[in-house]
Amino acid sequence: MNKRVNTFLVALLVATIAVLPAMIGSFGTALMNDIGVSTLVVLGLVMLTGTGGATSFGQAAFVGIAAYATGWLTTTQDLSPWLGLLFALFLTGAAALAIGMLTLHLGGHYLPLSTIAWGLSIPLLFGNIAALGSNTGLANIPPLQIGPWSLMEAKTIYYLIWPVVGLAFLFSYNLMNSRAGRAIRSLRGGATLLGSVGADAYRVRLWLFVTAAQLAAIAGWLYAHMNRFVSPSAFNLRASIEYLLMAIAGGVGHLAGALFGSGVVLLLKNKVQDALQILSSNGARLEIIVFGIVFILLLHFARGGAMGLIARWSARRKTPSAPALADDGTPPLPRRPLPTRGSEILRVEHALKRFGGLVAVNDVSFTVNAGEIVGLIGPNGAGKSTLFNLVTGAAPVSGGTIAFCGRDITHLPQRRIARLGMARTFQHVNLRPNMSVLDSVALGAHARGSAGMLRGGLSLDRREEHQIMAEAWRQLARVGLAERAGERAGSLPLGWQRILEIARALAADPILLVLDEPAAGLRKQEKAALAELLRGLRSEGITILIVEHDMDFVMKLVDRLVVMNFGSMLLQDSPAVVRADPRVQSAYLGSVL
Amino acid sequence: MSAMLEITDLHVAYGRVEAVRGVSLSLQPGQIVSVIGPNGAGKTTLMAAAMGLLPSTGSLRFEGEDLRRLDVEARVERGMCLVPEGRELFGTMSVQDNLLLGAYTRHRRGAPKQALSSVFERFPRLAERRRQRASTLSGGERQMLALGRALMAMPRLLLLDEPSLGLAPLIVRDILHIVRDLRAEGVSILLVEQNARAALEISDHGYVLETGEVVVAGPSATLANDPRVQAIYLGGDPETD
Amino acid sequence: MDWDLALILLVDGLANGSVYLLAGIGLVLIFSVTRVLFVPFGDIAAFAALTLAAFEAGRLPATVGMVATLAALATLAETWRLLRIGEHRRLGRALVGWGLLPLLPCAVAWGVVESQAPGWLQILATLLLVLPIIPLVARLTLQPIADASVLVLLMVSLVLHFLLSGLGLLFFGAEGSRTKPLTSLNWEVVAGFTVGGQTLLMVAAALLLSALFYLAFEYTVIGKALRATAVNRVGARLVGIRPAQTALLAYCGASLLAGLIGVLVAPTTTMYYDSGFIIGLRAFIAAIIGALTSYPLTAVGALAVGIFESFASFWSGALKDAIVFGLLIPVLILRSYMALHVDDEIEELDE
């Protein structure tokens, strides 16, 4: 969207929110307060579920922990609500950290299932602890107090809630557009994608989980002092599912969806309650039917939510452009020294990989020297991709050793190998389709920065961020993609997507570039452009190991070839010798019966 | 007489990436037609689309009948059968159960017992291992089981996707001999192969696919000696070779 | 704790475990064939209990209205789908299958009430009446998005629980009921230690049904087709097995199991419209112990959960549920580590 229009819309929204209580009366203001508190929870959920891909069916439990923490501290211990805030943040953070460390390693659908487990158990605990008032809860929680002002009225606490919501949005927006945010936005690409840029997917997810819980904690604290009463039923599984409904209704892929979703759902709920009360004596409790039907319809027909529709509509109208970066004298990111041309940088010795009884890579040894392009070829099923995974650390080795720049990397995790200067691309292009081209490349420089989520969210990472973006621009210009920097990565044709992956790899300032079938599926001209680019990189001193099936492409490009067949090495030699070898011919073309 | 399989201007796309671009192909009853080409050429995609596993645009006709309104299962009922690249066996079930399920569409129409004994005759190894789980079989045996399961349905058209993939040369030879025998028994076969020489050796007609398009087509005997085919596989310029 | 008490708790746990076993089979059946974690399973069991209670009271159960409504909606949905794809010829079959067939048990129910039929007929009518519920609900809410990710299906299924409990309140009202005991026999194992006939009935039902399911899966074509769909969906399609059909079968089987659970549980405790959720959740833990695919492991898990629950309630009645659900987390961790660790792509929600 146009930046000026955006700024205007945000200003308009802020102004409206500022004057709203004067116009809508105390009932409307109370409703707005509820919306604000929910927005905080849903904002965390949008980042966690929509962006980070970890669905939580238990977010209300975190709201509950915070609400009970401050409720207990202020009623039974008679301490200040402001201490209650610290206590709530601490307790919720600790709980999220513990739960996250226990469950975030879970694969597949086990993770969302585990959220149901604690989403159910935690409210049940509240209801059964006598010190927390069991099922009746805690009453008479004191209102908030700022200096001489008491925030007891809906109209007064409104002016605390909504600035907090505003700050939360600012924090989240900054976070999403920082180094950590790019890693978060890439979480759905899988642990291998993050590992390939030197990031640890588990840690990124863990801190995202804690961040989302902290937003829920602030909401819980506000909730407790706004209603001045807490009971377990406000934090049970149903409440969690309602937050999820808000996130999905608003659009789980966009921060603004949080505001939109909580607003729409709570307003609707309010109207439905009124309408049902007239229809039936059970009215208030029947709203669940309406709510269920709406949710299921959403999941059937509009999983992208309202913001998804808006985004689709606005994307149709224009191609976004990325703002160019002004040179403000910040020095560029430091580069690592490249090894002298001809020195050995990769040594694979007797590499072995077994999958159960099957030997996929059998005793393969080869070396790669600085400044050359080496091709690893072989027919389908020869074990090339497996060997590729062994070299880059994406899969553990069953036997043999691998050394990179004189260092044994046989048992190092993928991200450590990446940080040593080995960058890779993917056979099945692994880009986040909704990330901009520029951001996709900036992700590659992850290991060259250090700013975490807090620094990113508070915008204290400006200098480093400037350096990373400058680097991203530099690499885009290097591969010829600078003009498309603002477009969605997913909107590029396949050929450009592969080149974008190479730019991402280059942003890591690699010594060795490992490419997995970069020419697969490309048209002739695209292949020619790719080959041209790779030759250029070689002349700049970058070493390239290329796994490729397309012989035509690879023969014209490489200095040396390693040929594999049935998991073993057939031979290694120059392209001309390899092509003339009858063994290679029969491996590729097959033999006559 | 209409063709067994008639594909006209077929397009298949994964999102924005088009994997098959305007392929036309025709297969007469009793023929083996091979589709060869390097990795990523779109061969497997073509097969999946022909079977209805992937949505496609263009025309697909089986014995003159428009296939577009038929789902995969209905195509199986009509007499088409795909042996996919990934074999797609029922790993935790026994070899015999796998085979019996192959005749699922024919259960209402008579006993699959006879078909079972004829498959066991063709593949004695499967008879030996009838009680074993499919997942415990070796690569070659799995391919036999996949083929056997398809034959249980008594197909008139067999779509074979890379039957030689990952198999040792001797087993490849066995399997391709069986393919040739099947033609003699009246089954038409669309064969996707990477092993170009062997595929052209046993087929009547061949199509060479490159980046989703047919680049060369013709009688297999002609293609086998065409320098362009070698160039596509091994690289280099056909004119100067 | 002395041995007598432990024995009593153990027997109690086995009786509970038998119920979870039946529910666990239902959950695994649905998940393995359709990839849906059917959270509202217990709600259907509760509906069955309330249906039987209505029969006993000589009233026409509200289930009739529920089934009729669902059948009408399903028929509408199916008609709309067929018209949209232009398959007018199949309209008649759809009308009979989705509209009329589910109404048959309603007619039976009416007959049972009018003729004041004996108890066993009431039970039979209950089972028949509950049978169409899961297939109809699934036709409306799950079948249209059968190809969505497990995550989206799980969300729908969770929401479905809330929707169904709302419908339960609407149709059955808030008051609970308890049915007559199925048997008043007691079995004195040793002097001073008796096992109730009801307990024996539960264990026997679990054993019998497990055996029946085993035989069906091992020796019938339909059973094998169900297993094949669970093992490999693409493979199943390639031999001509329609996933929608096997899914329908699985839903019917699960509905039958839910009905049985309702009938078995109804005499032991007062059932409300929302009492089933807890049963479903505990069975859920059992099913996860079985990795949602293995019936034998689910059975072991069900008995373990039943016994665990029985002892947990002895130690702390108040925290029993929190403890039992908390059990899910270690089970999940164990499961996740045992599963082959593939770096599966995270499922997409939007798009």
mmCIF file of C-alpha atoms in Angstrom, chain A residues 404-567:
data_model
loop_
_atom_site.group_PDB
_atom_site.id
_atom_site.type_symbol
_atom_site.label_atom_id
_atom_site.label_comp_id
_atom_site.label_asym_id
_atom_site.label_seq_id
_atom_site.Cartn_x
_atom_site.Cartn_y
_atom_site.Cartn_z
ATOM 1 C CA PHE A 404 35.518 -27.406 5.636
ATOM 2 C CA CYS A 405 38.356 -24.859 5.568
ATOM 3 C CA GLY A 406 40.506 -27.230 7.571
ATOM 4 C CA ARG A 407 37.881 -27.731 10.247
ATOM 5 C CA ASP A 408 36.122 -31.003 10.971
ATOM 6 C CA ILE A 409 32.412 -30.349 10.412
ATOM 7 C CA THR A 410 31.259 -33.967 10.317
ATOM 8 C CA HIS A 411 29.045 -33.655 13.377
ATOM 9 C CA LEU A 412 28.367 -29.915 13.480
ATOM 10 C CA PRO A 413 24.733 -28.794 13.233
ATOM 11 C CA GLN A 414 23.673 -27.178 9.999
ATOM 12 C CA ARG A 415 23.554 -23.635 11.370
ATOM 13 C CA ARG A 416 27.133 -23.821 12.671
ATOM 14 C CA ILE A 417 28.351 -24.993 9.276
ATOM 15 C CA ALA A 418 26.432 -22.140 7.654
ATOM 16 C CA ARG A 419 28.108 -19.678 10.003
ATOM 17 C CA LEU A 420 31.534 -20.973 8.920
ATOM 18 C CA GLY A 421 30.808 -19.707 5.428
ATOM 19 C CA MET A 422 28.908 -22.415 3.572
ATOM 20 C CA ALA A 423 25.698 -21.128 1.971
ATOM 21 C CA ARG A 424 23.179 -23.217 0.096
ATOM 22 C CA THR A 425 20.127 -23.073 -2.136
ATOM 23 C CA PHE A 426 17.241 -25.518 -2.338
ATOM 24 C CA GLN A 427 16.179 -27.925 -5.058
ATOM 25 C CA HIS A 428 12.528 -27.117 -4.379
ATOM 26 C CA VAL A 429 12.763 -23.356 -4.070
ATOM 27 C CA ASN A 430 12.392 -22.483 -0.408
ATOM 28 C CA LEU A 431 11.300 -18.863 -0.307
ATOM 29 C CA ARG A 432 8.482 -17.458 1.736
ATOM 30 C CA PRO A 433 6.094 -16.410 -1.025
ATOM 31 C CA ASN A 434 4.705 -13.408 0.849
ATOM 32 C CA MET A 435 8.046 -11.951 1.880
ATOM 33 C CA SER A 436 9.444 -9.209 -0.324
ATOM 34 C CA VAL A 437 12.395 -9.956 -2.559
ATOM 35 C CA LEU A 438 14.501 -7.548 -0.502
ATOM 36 C CA ASP A 439 13.591 -9.142 2.827
ATOM 37 C CA SER A 440 14.233 -12.604 1.416
ATOM 38 C CA VAL A 441 17.808 -11.594 0.660
ATOM 39 C CA ALA A 442 18.223 -9.797 3.979
ATOM 40 C CA LEU A 443 17.352 -13.078 5.705
ATOM 41 C CA GLY A 444 20.539 -14.491 4.198
ATOM 42 C CA ALA A 445 22.607 -12.022 6.228
ATOM 43 C CA HIS A 446 21.064 -13.294 9.474
ATOM 44 C CA ALA A 447 24.310 -14.702 10.827
ATOM 45 C CA ARG A 448 26.107 -11.394 10.231
ATOM 46 C CA GLY A 449 23.906 -9.492 12.692
ATOM 47 C CA SER A 450 23.098 -9.945 16.357
ATOM 48 C CA ALA A 451 19.971 -7.901 17.231
ATOM 49 C CA GLY A 452 17.358 -9.998 19.016
ATOM 50 C CA MET A 453 13.598 -9.636 19.333
ATOM 51 C CA LEU A 454 13.674 -7.018 22.071
ATOM 52 C CA ARG A 455 16.140 -4.778 20.238
ATOM 53 C CA GLY A 456 14.171 -5.276 17.038
ATOM 54 C CA GLY A 457 10.832 -4.487 18.641
ATOM 55 C CA LEU A 458 12.163 -1.399 20.407
ATOM 56 C CA SER A 459 13.859 -0.235 17.225
ATOM 57 C CA LEU A 460 17.308 -0.160 18.848
ATOM 58 C CA ASP A 461 18.815 -2.045 15.929
ATOM 59 C CA ARG A 462 18.827 0.788 13.385
ATOM 60 C CA ARG A 463 22.547 0.809 12.607
ATOM 61 C CA GLU A 464 22.806 -2.940 12.138
ATOM 62 C CA GLU A 465 19.519 -3.024 10.226
ATOM 63 C CA HIS A 466 20.847 -0.351 7.887
ATOM 64 C CA GLN A 467 23.968 -2.423 7.274
ATOM 65 C CA ILE A 468 21.946 -5.571 6.570
ATOM 66 C CA MET A 469 19.591 -3.805 4.181
ATOM 67 C CA ALA A 470 22.513 -2.194 2.386
ATOM 68 C CA GLU A 471 24.028 -5.643 2.012
ATOM 69 C CA ALA A 472 20.744 -7.004 0.669
ATOM 70 C CA TRP A 473 20.558 -4.209 -1.900
ATOM 71 C CA ARG A 474 24.162 -4.915 -2.882
ATOM 72 C CA GLN A 475 23.454 -8.601 -3.493
ATOM 73 C CA LEU A 476 20.250 -7.855 -5.408
ATOM 74 C CA ALA A 477 22.199 -5.533 -7.680
ATOM 75 C CA ARG A 478 24.880 -8.206 -8.066
ATOM 76 C CA VAL A 479 22.394 -10.757 -9.427
ATOM 77 C CA GLY A 480 20.330 -8.207 -11.348
ATOM 78 C CA LEU A 481 17.173 -8.243 -9.245
ATOM 79 C CA ALA A 482 17.348 -4.745 -7.721
ATOM 80 C CA GLU A 483 14.425 -3.469 -9.759
ATOM 81 C CA ARG A 484 12.102 -6.087 -8.320
ATOM 82 C CA ALA A 485 13.162 -5.599 -4.684
ATOM 83 C CA GLY A 486 9.668 -4.674 -3.494
ATOM 84 C CA GLU A 487 7.759 -7.494 -5.146
ATOM 85 C CA ARG A 488 6.583 -10.609 -3.367
ATOM 86 C CA ALA A 489 9.118 -13.392 -3.731
ATOM 87 C CA GLY A 490 6.316 -15.750 -4.741
ATOM 88 C CA SER A 491 5.328 -13.547 -7.664
ATOM 89 C CA LEU A 492 8.639 -14.015 -9.484
ATOM 90 C CA PRO A 493 8.968 -16.633 -12.207
ATOM 91 C CA LEU A 494 10.836 -19.797 -11.222
ATOM 92 C CA GLY A 495 14.075 -18.734 -12.896
ATOM 93 C CA TRP A 496 14.234 -15.524 -10.890
ATOM 94 C CA GLN A 497 13.248 -17.347 -7.730
ATOM 95 C CA ARG A 498 16.292 -19.559 -8.098
ATOM 96 C CA ILE A 499 18.483 -16.514 -8.641
ATOM 97 C CA LEU A 500 16.875 -14.895 -5.613
ATOM 98 C CA GLU A 501 17.927 -17.909 -3.571
ATOM 99 C CA ILE A 502 21.475 -17.423 -4.795
ATOM 100 C CA ALA A 503 21.328 -13.762 -3.753
ATOM 101 C CA ARG A 504 20.128 -14.871 -0.328
ATOM 102 C CA ALA A 505 23.049 -17.282 -0.094
ATOM 103 C CA LEU A 506 25.460 -14.532 -1.201
ATOM 104 C CA ALA A 507 24.189 -12.225 1.524
ATOM 105 C CA ALA A 508 25.783 -14.588 4.036
ATOM 106 C CA ASP A 509 29.186 -13.671 2.572
ATOM 107 C CA PRO A 510 30.010 -17.307 1.846
ATOM 108 C CA ILE A 511 33.295 -18.977 1.021
ATOM 109 C CA LEU A 512 31.546 -21.931 -0.562
ATOM 110 C CA LEU A 513 28.233 -21.792 -2.377
ATOM 111 C CA VAL A 514 26.422 -25.149 -2.591
ATOM 112 C CA LEU A 515 23.637 -25.224 -5.180
ATOM 113 C CA ASP A 516 21.041 -28.002 -5.362
ATOM 114 C CA GLU A 517 19.805 -28.516 -8.926
ATOM 115 C CA PRO A 518 19.601 -24.798 -9.731
ATOM 116 C CA ALA A 519 18.695 -25.417 -13.367
ATOM 117 C CA ALA A 520 15.803 -27.846 -12.778
ATOM 118 C CA GLY A 521 12.649 -26.626 -14.464
ATOM 119 C CA LEU A 522 14.307 -23.587 -16.051
ATOM 120 C CA ARG A 523 13.861 -22.540 -19.678
ATOM 121 C CA LYS A 524 16.829 -22.222 -22.016
ATOM 122 C CA GLN A 525 17.341 -18.469 -21.650
ATOM 123 C CA GLU A 526 16.961 -18.727 -17.902
ATOM 124 C CA LYS A 527 19.631 -21.418 -17.796
ATOM 125 C CA ALA A 528 21.971 -19.289 -19.844
ATOM 126 C CA ALA A 529 21.476 -16.333 -17.498
ATOM 127 C CA LEU A 530 22.105 -18.554 -14.490
ATOM 128 C CA ALA A 531 25.305 -19.950 -15.971
ATOM 129 C CA GLU A 532 26.489 -16.415 -16.725
ATOM 130 C CA LEU A 533 25.872 -15.383 -13.135
ATOM 131 C CA LEU A 534 27.731 -18.368 -11.721
ATOM 132 C CA ARG A 535 30.744 -17.746 -13.949
ATOM 133 C CA GLY A 536 30.793 -14.173 -12.745
ATOM 134 C CA LEU A 537 30.789 -15.313 -9.132
ATOM 135 C CA ARG A 538 33.676 -17.677 -9.788
ATOM 136 C CA SER A 539 35.715 -14.851 -11.235
ATOM 137 C CA GLU A 540 35.055 -12.919 -8.018
ATOM 138 C CA GLY A 541 36.679 -15.727 -6.068
ATOM 139 C CA ILE A 542 33.650 -17.650 -4.781
ATOM 140 C CA THR A 543 33.867 -21.423 -4.825
ATOM 141 C CA ILE A 544 30.807 -23.301 -6.050
ATOM 142 C CA LEU A 545 29.738 -26.904 -5.578
ATOM 143 C CA ILE A 546 26.788 -27.637 -7.795
ATOM 144 C CA VAL A 547 24.557 -30.694 -7.709
ATOM 145 C CA GLU A 548 22.876 -30.961 -11.053
ATOM 146 C CA HIS A 549 21.038 -33.368 -13.240
ATOM 147 C CA ASP A 550 21.056 -31.241 -16.358
ATOM 148 C CA MET A 551 24.239 -32.335 -18.139
ATOM 149 C CA ASP A 552 24.067 -29.740 -20.863
ATOM 150 C CA PHE A 553 24.026 -26.977 -18.291
ATOM 151 C CA VAL A 554 26.711 -28.400 -16.066
ATOM 152 C CA MET A 555 29.171 -29.486 -18.767
ATOM 153 C CA LYS A 556 29.596 -25.955 -20.066
ATOM 154 C CA LEU A 557 30.029 -24.506 -16.616
ATOM 155 C CA VAL A 558 32.213 -26.580 -14.345
ATOM 156 C CA ASP A 559 35.942 -27.091 -13.984
ATOM 157 C CA ARG A 560 35.608 -30.584 -12.626
ATOM 158 C CA LEU A 561 32.885 -33.219 -12.282
ATOM 159 C CA VAL A 562 32.201 -35.865 -9.657
ATOM 160 C CA VAL A 563 29.913 -38.558 -11.091
ATOM 161 C CA MET A 564 27.781 -40.728 -8.839
ATOM 162 C CA ASN A 565 25.739 -43.818 -9.593
ATOM 163 C CA PHE A 566 23.885 -46.131 -7.168
ATOM 164 C CA GLY A 567 25.301 -44.255 -4.185
#
